[in-house]
Tab-separated table of C-alpha atoms and ligand atoms in Angstrom:
chain	number	residue	atom	x	y	z
A	116	MET	CA	27.033	5.453	-9.336
A	117	THR	CA	24.266	8.160	-8.958
A	118	GLN	CA	21.507	7.378	-6.399
A	119	GLU	CA	18.479	5.994	-8.107
A	120	THR	CA	15.415	8.385	-8.419
A	121	LEU	CA	12.508	6.214	-7.148
A	122	ASN	CA	10.000	8.895	-5.965
A	123	PRO	CA	7.691	9.444	-8.811
A	124	PHE	CA	7.017	12.927	-7.839
A	125	HIS	CA	10.836	13.677	-8.336
A	126	ILE	CA	10.922	11.831	-11.597
A	127	VAL	CA	8.122	13.683	-13.253
A	128	GLN	CA	9.357	17.002	-12.072
A	129	ARG	CA	12.736	16.108	-13.808
A	130	GLN	CA	10.961	15.063	-16.817
A	131	ILE	CA	9.090	18.459	-17.075
A	132	LYS	CA	12.161	20.546	-16.272
A	133	GLU	CA	14.055	18.793	-18.899
A	134	ALA	CA	11.412	19.555	-21.541
A	135	VAL	CA	10.979	23.179	-20.408
A	136	ASP	CA	14.767	23.663	-20.675
A	137	ALA	CA	14.847	21.973	-24.148
A	138	LEU	CA	11.822	23.983	-25.438
A	139	GLY	CA	13.475	27.185	-24.023
A	140	VAL	CA	10.015	28.390	-22.793
A	141	GLU	CA	9.378	30.784	-19.899
A	142	PRO	CA	10.892	29.377	-16.673
A	143	ALA	CA	7.676	30.421	-14.987
A	144	ALA	CA	6.223	27.380	-16.613
A	145	TYR	CA	8.106	25.269	-14.612
A	146	GLU	CA	7.216	26.792	-11.494
A	147	ILE	CA	3.643	26.331	-12.314
A	148	LEU	CA	3.801	22.776	-13.523
A	149	LYS	CA	6.220	21.345	-10.951
A	150	GLN	CA	3.471	20.610	-8.589
A	151	PRO	CA	-0.293	20.020	-8.597
A	152	MET	CA	-2.755	23.252	-8.488
A	153	ARG	CA	-4.910	21.374	-5.879
A	154	PHE	CA	-4.335	18.292	-3.663
A	155	LEU	CA	-7.032	17.027	-1.405
A	156	GLU	CA	-6.497	14.280	1.387
A	157	VAL	CA	-9.533	12.582	2.923
A	158	SER	CA	-10.091	10.147	5.610
A	159	ILE	CA	-12.994	7.631	4.828
A	160	PRO	CA	-14.716	5.929	7.756
A	161	VAL	CA	-16.036	2.431	6.651
A	162	ARG	CA	-18.221	0.058	8.452
A	163	MET	CA	-16.507	-3.415	8.069
A	164	ASP	CA	-18.548	-6.587	7.766
A	165	ASP	CA	-17.484	-7.641	11.322
A	166	GLY	CA	-19.093	-4.536	12.590
A	167	SER	CA	-15.666	-2.672	13.343
A	168	LEU	CA	-15.018	0.712	11.914
A	169	LYS	CA	-12.072	1.323	9.758
A	170	VAL	CA	-10.693	4.605	8.702
A	171	PHE	CA	-9.075	4.755	5.000
A	172	THR	CA	-6.962	7.450	3.444
A	173	GLY	CA	-7.861	8.651	0.094
A	174	TYR	CA	-6.350	11.385	-2.209
A	175	ARG	CA	-7.456	13.471	-5.288
A	176	SER	CA	-4.659	15.365	-7.087
A	177	GLN	CA	-5.646	18.088	-9.778
A	178	HIS	CA	-2.518	18.926	-11.563
A	179	ASN	CA	-3.058	21.542	-14.075
A	180	ASP	CA	-6.414	22.659	-15.957
A	181	ALA	CA	-5.089	24.951	-18.555
A	182	LEU	CA	-6.366	22.569	-21.360
A	183	GLY	CA	-9.533	21.655	-19.841
A	184	PRO	CA	-11.121	19.903	-16.869
A	185	THR	CA	-8.801	17.494	-14.965
A	186	LYS	CA	-8.956	13.711	-15.837
A	187	GLY	CA	-7.533	10.528	-14.483
A	188	GLY	CA	-8.205	7.489	-12.770
A	189	ILE	CA	-8.565	6.388	-9.174
A	190	ARG	CA	-6.249	3.696	-7.894
A	191	TYR	CA	-6.899	1.241	-4.966
A	192	HIS	CA	-3.601	-0.068	-3.686
A	193	PRO	CA	-2.083	-0.641	-0.118
A	194	GLY	CA	0.949	0.976	-1.036
A	195	VAL	CA	-0.266	4.281	-2.526
A	196	PHE	CA	1.376	7.496	-1.072
A	197	ALA	CA	0.726	11.178	-1.658
A	198	ASP	CA	3.601	11.897	-3.697
A	199	GLU	CA	2.883	8.795	-6.038
A	200	VAL	CA	-0.836	10.248	-6.515
A	201	LYS	CA	0.697	13.842	-7.329
A	202	ALA	CA	3.005	12.436	-9.976
A	203	LEU	CA	0.474	10.179	-11.495
A	204	SER	CA	-1.770	13.227	-11.937
A	205	MET	CA	1.038	15.204	-13.521
A	206	TRP	CA	1.642	12.238	-16.139
A	207	MET	CA	-2.214	12.561	-16.854
A	208	THR	CA	-1.649	16.348	-17.768
A	209	PHE	CA	0.998	15.399	-20.264
A	210	LYS	CA	-0.802	12.251	-21.555
A	211	CYS	CA	-4.061	14.131	-22.290
A	212	SER	CA	-1.974	16.994	-23.843
A	213	LEU	CA	0.041	14.690	-26.015
A	214	LEU	CA	-3.099	13.048	-27.403
A	215	GLY	CA	-4.820	16.368	-28.026
A	216	LEU	CA	-7.549	15.777	-25.490
A	217	PRO	CA	-9.290	18.805	-24.039
A	218	TYR	CA	-8.294	17.823	-20.506
A	219	GLY	CA	-5.827	18.609	-17.725
A	220	GLY	CA	-4.400	15.933	-15.332
A	221	GLY	CA	-5.901	14.406	-12.333
A	222	LYS	CA	-5.554	11.158	-10.407
A	223	GLY	CA	-7.095	9.773	-7.084
A	224	ALA	CA	-6.170	6.843	-4.863
A	225	ILE	CA	-7.286	5.077	-1.669
A	226	ALA	CA	-4.645	3.185	0.445
A	227	CYS	CA	-6.545	-0.153	0.706
A	228	ASN	CA	-6.227	-3.757	-0.282
A	229	PRO	CA	-9.267	-4.417	-2.405
A	230	LYS	CA	-8.306	-8.206	-2.610
A	231	GLU	CA	-8.933	-8.523	1.210
A	232	MET	CA	-12.224	-6.611	1.175
A	233	SER	CA	-15.787	-7.847	0.661
A	234	LYS	CA	-18.168	-6.503	-2.087
A	235	GLY	CA	-20.126	-4.660	0.512
A	236	GLU	CA	-17.114	-3.123	2.086
A	237	LEU	CA	-15.731	-1.966	-1.222
A	238	GLU	CA	-19.078	-0.408	-2.096
A	239	ARG	CA	-19.195	1.541	1.227
A	240	LEU	CA	-15.441	2.537	0.572
A	241	SER	CA	-16.225	3.800	-2.842
A	242	ARG	CA	-19.437	5.722	-2.010
A	243	GLY	CA	-17.537	7.239	0.940
A	244	PHE	CA	-14.754	8.324	-1.132
A	245	ILE	CA	-16.817	10.132	-3.847
A	246	ARG	CA	-18.912	11.863	-0.948
A	247	ALA	CA	-15.504	13.107	0.550
A	248	ILE	CA	-14.279	14.505	-2.889
A	249	ALA	CA	-17.654	15.496	-4.268
A	250	GLN	CA	-16.962	19.202	-3.856
A	251	ILE	CA	-13.964	19.243	-6.343
A	252	VAL	CA	-15.100	16.722	-8.981
A	253	GLY	CA	-17.882	16.698	-11.702
A	254	PRO	CA	-18.150	16.349	-15.371
A	255	GLU	CA	-16.991	20.100	-15.996
A	256	LYS	CA	-14.242	20.015	-13.185
A	257	ASP	CA	-12.601	16.771	-12.792
A	258	ILE	CA	-13.609	13.459	-14.269
A	259	PRO	CA	-12.329	10.170	-12.676
A	260	ALA	CA	-11.974	6.848	-14.138
A	261	PRO	CA	-10.624	3.303	-13.255
A	262	ASP	CA	-6.935	2.618	-12.571
A	263	VAL	CA	-4.980	-0.182	-10.839
A	264	TYR	CA	-7.438	-2.421	-9.042
A	265	THR	CA	-10.575	-0.392	-9.814
A	266	ASN	CA	-13.276	-1.431	-12.335
A	267	PRO	CA	-16.661	-0.411	-13.880
A	268	GLN	CA	-18.511	-1.550	-10.918
A	269	ILE	CA	-16.635	0.780	-8.583
A	270	MET	CA	-17.178	3.465	-11.147
A	271	ALA	CA	-21.061	2.575	-11.146
A	272	TRP	CA	-21.320	2.986	-7.162
A	273	MET	CA	-19.465	6.504	-7.396
A	274	VAL	CA	-21.707	7.753	-10.199
A	275	ASP	CA	-24.783	6.369	-8.189
A	276	GLU	CA	-23.621	8.235	-5.101
A	277	PHE	CA	-22.832	11.527	-6.891
A	278	SER	CA	-25.940	11.466	-8.641
A	279	GLN	CA	-27.994	10.933	-5.474
A	280	LEU	CA	-26.105	13.836	-3.847
A	281	ARG	CA	-26.805	16.111	-6.784
A	282	GLY	CA	-30.342	15.022	-7.126
A	283	TYR	CA	-30.022	14.034	-10.861
A	284	ASN	CA	-28.185	11.691	-12.942
A	285	ASN	CA	-24.615	12.623	-13.701
A	286	PHE	CA	-23.244	9.845	-15.954
A	287	GLY	CA	-20.491	12.212	-17.373
A	288	LEU	CA	-18.911	12.478	-13.724
A	289	MET	CA	-16.960	9.248	-14.376
A	290	THR	CA	-15.647	7.178	-17.251
A	291	GLY	CA	-15.008	3.499	-17.571
A	292	LYS	CA	-18.606	2.775	-16.360
A	293	PRO	CA	-20.624	-0.264	-17.144
A	294	LEU	CA	-22.244	0.134	-20.764
A	295	ILE	CA	-25.868	-0.025	-19.318
A	296	ILE	CA	-25.168	3.260	-17.569
A	297	GLY	CA	-23.306	5.203	-20.229
A	298	GLY	CA	-19.988	3.400	-20.698
A	299	SER	CA	-18.474	3.420	-24.059
A	300	VAL	CA	-18.040	0.159	-26.110
A	301	GLY	CA	-14.233	-0.323	-26.417
A	302	ARG	CA	-13.414	1.353	-23.168
A	303	SER	CA	-12.299	-1.639	-21.139
A	304	GLU	CA	-9.854	-2.642	-23.895
A	305	ALA	CA	-8.834	0.758	-24.707
A	306	THR	CA	-5.367	0.936	-22.695
A	307	GLY	CA	-4.054	-2.434	-24.097
A	308	ARG	CA	-5.345	-1.630	-27.517
A	309	GLY	CA	-3.470	1.792	-27.566
A	310	CYS	CA	-0.305	0.199	-26.391
A	311	VAL	CA	-0.417	-2.338	-29.233
A	312	ILE	CA	-1.208	0.303	-31.778
A	313	VAL	CA	1.864	2.329	-30.966
A	314	ALA	CA	4.132	-0.836	-30.615
A	315	LEU	CA	3.111	-1.752	-34.163
A	316	GLU	CA	3.954	1.626	-35.406
A	317	ALA	CA	7.297	1.350	-33.617
A	318	ALA	CA	7.867	-1.949	-35.296
A	319	ARG	CA	6.897	-0.436	-38.766
A	320	VAL	CA	9.354	2.494	-38.604
A	321	LEU	CA	12.340	0.314	-37.279
A	322	GLY	CA	11.487	-2.459	-40.077
A	323	LEU	CA	10.876	-5.174	-37.476
A	324	PRO	CA	8.447	-7.930	-38.853
A	325	VAL	CA	5.587	-8.220	-36.462
A	326	GLN	CA	4.683	-11.887	-37.615
A	327	GLY	CA	6.518	-14.170	-35.054
A	328	ALA	CA	8.007	-11.072	-33.198
A	329	ARG	CA	8.771	-12.218	-29.491
A	330	VAL	CA	6.532	-10.217	-27.050
A	331	VAL	CA	6.939	-10.246	-23.241
A	332	VAL	CA	4.176	-8.644	-21.052
A	333	GLN	CA	4.817	-7.606	-17.273
A	334	GLY	CA	1.513	-7.627	-15.662
A	335	PHE	CA	-1.578	-9.228	-16.684
A	336	GLY	CA	-4.378	-6.818	-15.472
A	337	ASN	CA	-6.722	-4.926	-17.725
A	338	ALA	CA	-3.890	-3.283	-19.791
A	339	GLY	CA	-1.405	-6.210	-20.022
A	340	SER	CA	-4.025	-9.161	-20.777
A	341	VAL	CA	-5.513	-7.084	-23.645
A	342	ALA	CA	-2.162	-6.006	-24.930
A	343	ALA	CA	-1.028	-9.821	-24.875
A	344	ARG	CA	-4.253	-10.919	-26.818
A	345	LEU	CA	-4.089	-8.210	-29.408
A	346	MET	CA	-0.201	-8.835	-30.021
A	347	HIS	CA	-1.098	-12.585	-30.610
A	348	GLU	CA	-3.796	-11.631	-32.830
A	349	ALA	CA	-1.555	-9.467	-34.965
A	350	GLY	CA	0.665	-12.434	-35.452
A	351	ALA	CA	3.255	-11.819	-32.912
A	352	ARG	CA	4.455	-14.628	-30.329
A	353	VAL	CA	3.693	-13.885	-26.850
A	354	ILE	CA	6.397	-15.842	-24.953
A	355	ALA	CA	5.868	-14.748	-21.307
A	356	VAL	CA	3.473	-13.002	-19.066
A	357	ASN	CA	3.337	-12.439	-15.261
A	358	ASP	CA	1.353	-10.858	-12.515
A	359	SER	CA	2.002	-10.152	-8.841
A	360	LYS	CA	1.919	-13.880	-7.972
A	361	GLY	CA	4.411	-15.182	-10.749
A	362	GLY	CA	4.935	-15.739	-14.300
A	363	ALA	CA	4.384	-18.233	-17.243
A	364	TYR	CA	6.727	-18.765	-20.047
A	365	ASN	CA	6.798	-20.766	-23.231
A	366	PRO	CA	9.498	-19.906	-25.757
A	367	ASP	CA	7.102	-21.311	-28.537
A	368	GLY	CA	4.394	-18.744	-27.652
A	369	LEU	CA	1.488	-19.186	-25.343
A	370	ASP	CA	-2.108	-18.448	-25.769
A	371	PRO	CA	-3.275	-15.269	-24.128
A	372	VAL	CA	-6.913	-16.152	-24.246
A	373	ALA	CA	-6.183	-19.468	-22.458
A	374	VAL	CA	-3.952	-17.818	-19.958
A	375	ASN	CA	-6.733	-15.257	-19.127
A	376	GLU	CA	-9.334	-18.041	-18.738
A	377	TYR	CA	-6.786	-19.750	-16.310
A	378	LYS	CA	-6.196	-16.470	-14.321
A	379	ALA	CA	-9.940	-16.063	-13.963
A	380	ARG	CA	-10.245	-19.494	-12.279
A	381	THR	CA	-7.108	-19.567	-10.215
A	382	GLY	CA	-6.228	-15.733	-9.686
A	383	THR	CA	-2.846	-15.956	-11.300
A	384	VAL	CA	-1.221	-16.736	-14.605
A	385	LYS	CA	1.505	-18.963	-12.713
A	386	GLY	CA	1.062	-22.464	-13.601
A	387	ALA	CA	-1.047	-22.054	-16.838
A	388	PRO	CA	-0.952	-25.159	-18.845
A	389	GLY	CA	1.892	-25.644	-21.125
A	390	THR	CA	3.990	-23.009	-19.668
A	391	ARG	CA	7.013	-22.724	-17.162
A	392	ASP	CA	7.341	-20.759	-14.123
A	393	ILE	CA	9.548	-17.560	-14.599
A	394	SER	CA	10.360	-15.007	-12.014
A	395	ASN	CA	9.955	-11.354	-12.738
A	396	ALA	CA	13.573	-10.507	-12.854
A	397	ASP	CA	14.152	-13.402	-15.579
A	398	LEU	CA	11.017	-12.164	-17.367
A	399	LEU	CA	12.277	-8.582	-17.885
A	400	ALA	CA	15.711	-10.166	-19.043
A	401	LEU	CA	14.217	-12.373	-21.745
A	402	GLU	CA	15.547	-12.429	-25.346
A	403	CYS	CA	12.564	-10.740	-27.134
A	404	ASP	CA	11.732	-8.130	-29.565
A	405	ILE	CA	8.926	-6.188	-27.692
A	406	LEU	CA	8.539	-5.768	-24.052
A	407	ILE	CA	5.427	-4.208	-22.446
A	408	PRO	CA	5.551	-3.237	-18.818
A	409	ALA	CA	1.885	-3.081	-17.842
A	410	ALA	CA	2.180	-3.057	-14.128
A	411	LEU	CA	3.383	-0.470	-11.604
A	412	GLU	CA	6.267	2.132	-11.323
A	413	ASN	CA	9.910	1.642	-11.054
A	414	GLN	CA	10.157	-1.660	-12.709
A	415	ILE	CA	13.063	-0.976	-15.084
A	416	THR	CA	15.872	0.644	-13.242
A	417	SER	CA	19.610	1.130	-13.267
A	418	GLN	CA	19.760	-2.515	-11.612
A	419	ASN	CA	18.160	-4.383	-14.685
A	420	ALA	CA	17.995	-1.969	-17.432
A	421	GLY	CA	21.191	-3.423	-18.846
A	422	GLN	CA	19.762	-6.782	-19.082
A	423	VAL	CA	16.520	-5.741	-21.216
A	424	LYS	CA	17.118	-7.429	-24.638
A	425	ALA	CA	14.027	-6.092	-26.364
A	426	LYS	CA	14.228	-3.834	-29.484
A	427	ILE	CA	11.055	-1.827	-28.310
A	428	VAL	CA	9.713	-1.126	-24.916
A	429	SER	CA	6.003	-0.141	-25.087
A	430	GLU	CA	4.928	1.323	-21.518
A	431	ALA	CA	1.288	0.409	-20.729
A	432	ALA	CA	1.840	1.226	-17.084
A	433	ASN	CA	2.429	4.590	-15.858
A	434	GLY	CA	6.144	5.357	-14.823
A	435	PRO	CA	7.603	1.796	-15.024
A	436	THR	CA	11.163	3.030	-15.918
A	437	THR	CA	13.266	5.230	-13.735
A	438	PRO	CA	15.295	8.082	-15.325
A	439	GLU	CA	18.566	5.879	-14.635
A	440	GLY	CA	16.934	3.022	-16.218
A	441	ASP	CA	15.880	5.227	-19.211
A	442	GLU	CA	19.390	6.523	-19.903
A	443	ILE	CA	20.577	3.003	-20.046
A	444	LEU	CA	17.834	1.792	-22.453
A	445	ALA	CA	18.309	4.925	-24.649
A	446	GLY	CA	22.199	4.123	-24.598
A	447	ARG	CA	21.719	0.738	-25.803
A	448	GLY	CA	19.639	1.841	-28.794
A	449	ILE	CA	16.313	0.455	-27.384
A	450	LEU	CA	13.221	2.427	-28.519
A	451	VAL	CA	11.029	3.121	-25.792
A	452	ILE	CA	7.460	4.159	-26.277
A	453	PRO	CA	7.110	6.324	-23.070
A	454	ASP	CA	4.132	5.738	-20.692
A	455	ILE	CA	2.367	9.168	-21.478
A	456	LEU	CA	1.806	7.914	-25.234
A	457	ALA	CA	1.807	3.973	-24.866
A	458	SER	CA	-0.664	4.110	-21.946
A	459	ALA	CA	-2.962	6.844	-23.386
A	460	GLY	CA	-5.432	4.619	-25.058
A	461	GLY	CA	-7.545	4.396	-21.863
A	462	VAL	CA	-8.119	8.148	-21.181
A	463	THR	CA	-8.584	8.584	-25.054
A	464	VAL	CA	-11.624	6.342	-25.057
A	465	SER	CA	-12.556	7.806	-21.747
A	466	TYR	CA	-12.772	11.167	-23.471
A	467	PHE	CA	-15.012	9.426	-26.280
A	468	GLU	CA	-17.134	8.104	-23.375
A	469	TRP	CA	-17.636	11.690	-21.903
A	470	VAL	CA	-18.393	13.082	-25.107
A	471	GLN	CA	-21.287	10.390	-25.644
A	472	ASN	CA	-22.484	11.125	-22.134
A	473	LEU	CA	-22.708	14.814	-22.741
A	474	GLN	CA	-24.524	14.198	-26.023
A	475	SER	CA	-26.470	11.152	-25.044
A	476	PHE	CA	-25.607	9.914	-28.359
A	477	TYR	CA	-23.657	6.493	-28.523
A	478	TRP	CA	-21.180	5.185	-30.950
A	479	THR	CA	-20.416	1.834	-32.471
A	480	GLU	CA	-17.214	-0.280	-31.542
A	481	GLU	CA	-15.979	0.254	-35.101
A	482	GLU	CA	-16.107	4.128	-34.591
A	483	VAL	CA	-14.567	4.050	-31.360
A	484	ASN	CA	-11.764	1.740	-32.278
A	485	ALA	CA	-11.078	3.667	-35.551
A	486	ARG	CA	-10.740	7.073	-33.827
A	487	LEU	CA	-8.527	5.460	-31.168
A	488	GLU	CA	-6.271	3.993	-33.814
A	489	GLN	CA	-6.142	7.522	-35.599
A	490	MET	CA	-5.311	9.681	-32.393
A	491	MET	CA	-2.702	7.017	-31.339
A	492	LYS	CA	-0.950	6.974	-34.556
A	493	ARG	CA	-1.128	10.723	-35.071
A	494	SER	CA	0.586	11.158	-31.570
A	495	PHE	CA	3.158	8.387	-32.295
A	496	SER	CA	4.126	10.329	-35.396
A	497	ALA	CA	4.356	13.677	-33.580
A	498	VAL	CA	6.506	12.208	-30.920
A	499	TYR	CA	8.806	10.231	-33.311
A	500	ARG	CA	9.245	13.307	-35.469
A	501	MET	CA	10.369	15.285	-32.412
A	502	HIS	CA	12.701	12.421	-31.529
A	503	GLN	CA	14.334	12.385	-34.999
A	504	GLU	CA	14.528	16.139	-35.579
A	505	LYS	CA	15.827	17.161	-32.192
A	506	LYS	CA	17.883	13.862	-31.713
A	507	VAL	CA	16.239	13.285	-28.088
A	508	PRO	CA	15.069	10.023	-26.524
A	509	MET	CA	11.493	9.387	-27.176
A	510	ARG	CA	10.439	10.205	-23.718
A	511	GLN	CA	11.848	13.521	-23.912
A	512	ALA	CA	10.354	14.140	-27.237
A	513	ALA	CA	6.910	13.104	-25.924
A	514	PHE	CA	7.316	15.415	-23.026
A	515	MET	CA	8.437	18.342	-25.305
A	516	VAL	CA	5.245	17.995	-27.554
A	517	ALA	CA	3.039	17.652	-24.536
A	518	VAL	CA	4.705	20.308	-22.367
A	519	ASP	CA	4.585	22.807	-25.173
A	520	ARG	CA	0.857	22.657	-25.469
A	521	VAL	CA	0.338	23.151	-21.865
A	522	VAL	CA	2.545	26.070	-21.873
A	523	GLN	CA	0.733	27.503	-25.073
A	524	ALA	CA	-2.581	27.104	-23.338
A	525	MET	CA	-1.091	28.807	-20.028
A	526	ARG	CA	0.459	31.587	-22.002
A	527	VAL	CA	-2.781	32.586	-24.005
A	528	ARG	CA	-4.759	32.450	-20.614
A	529	GLY	CA	-2.246	34.926	-19.240
A	530	TRP	CA	-0.810	32.706	-16.536
A	531	LEU	CA	2.843	33.170	-17.395
A	532	GLY	CA	2.859	36.983	-16.797
B	798	LIG	N1	-6.148	5.205	-15.256
B	798	LIG	C1	-5.864	5.295	-16.699
B	798	LIG	C2	-4.513	6.059	-17.021
B	798	LIG	O1	-3.800	6.079	-16.331
B	798	LIG	C3	-7.090	5.955	-17.478
B	798	LIG	C4	-7.592	7.384	-17.077
B	798	LIG	C5	-8.764	7.771	-17.559
B	798	LIG	O2	-9.515	7.092	-18.360
B	798	LIG	O3	-9.208	8.980	-17.270
B	798	LIG	O4	-4.465	6.479	-18.079
């Protein structure tokens, strides 16, 4: 058996190469796209509550800005590493391109465990990080946003620090802010909502009835919890959800709102009333119609892809499936809505937020959700059409659409010689 490709940087390089080859574009395009155009590693000294000084490592990766300023979240996670941040910034380039957003791709991260830090420590860390990367970010350069374990409060501290440095308010610096300082209505739900819009489109093209469809959600953070609720509201039956501490299963369906309230109280979905415990491995192997991976990278691999029984996999997380896992899913006729499409709702509403900030003119939730739906559906059709016309898996189809647009921009800008 071939060695599993687990380094996300190598995975995304492979995805880009496949798309460049299939499109038959200039090989120079791959040479430019195979790494970020700029990568900054910073150290952030933080005074901890006990008086000691702790030095954290942070990163900001800017992959490619042919289509516009770079854009992408900031992740706080103890396990983050440089290659992972590079890969995440590369996926952002293609996510933005696929959705037709006027952005390139960026991503940031700090290696830390926010669950073990006090509010004051997190604030000092967040302010220190934005000071450390202030030279390379800004509303016209690179626009950060939330990602795994970061939230509107963290965005607010960063915007405030940056505004103090510049000497004037700079709300367009970050997206995913609290509403009171220029956040957009609909932004906090957007990733989960986008994932559900394309999952419902996939069900429609496959002729799968949504009423009573069994849904499994891996990860119950910002994306997963909203996706579970909206699937439930659409008439589907959410039979299992989990988080890093454990899982909750009920074959008759669970109430995502009640599970969310339970998690808010206890810190986990495990043990929610009316549910049975379920392991992560068993959850991914459940008999179901739609599986939504909404946690981290490398969850569906050569080891477990053969056990996935869903008809549709809608990837709300970035990079949840390895190339070897992908091949197995494709071979078994499972329709995968790839991450650069299924997780694009967040950055799409981030784009709306940035536009509202630049114009100081704010939209209603109906407008935000209607435009999101239109853009997600349009992108789904473009990918599905490529998938059918070229007879390639959905992921390759998505990369072909996305890479082609970036290449066109690089070509007209004269970057390809
Ligand atoms: N972190 C999110 C993502 O991976 C959102 C990025 C953004 O809104 O800029 O797509």
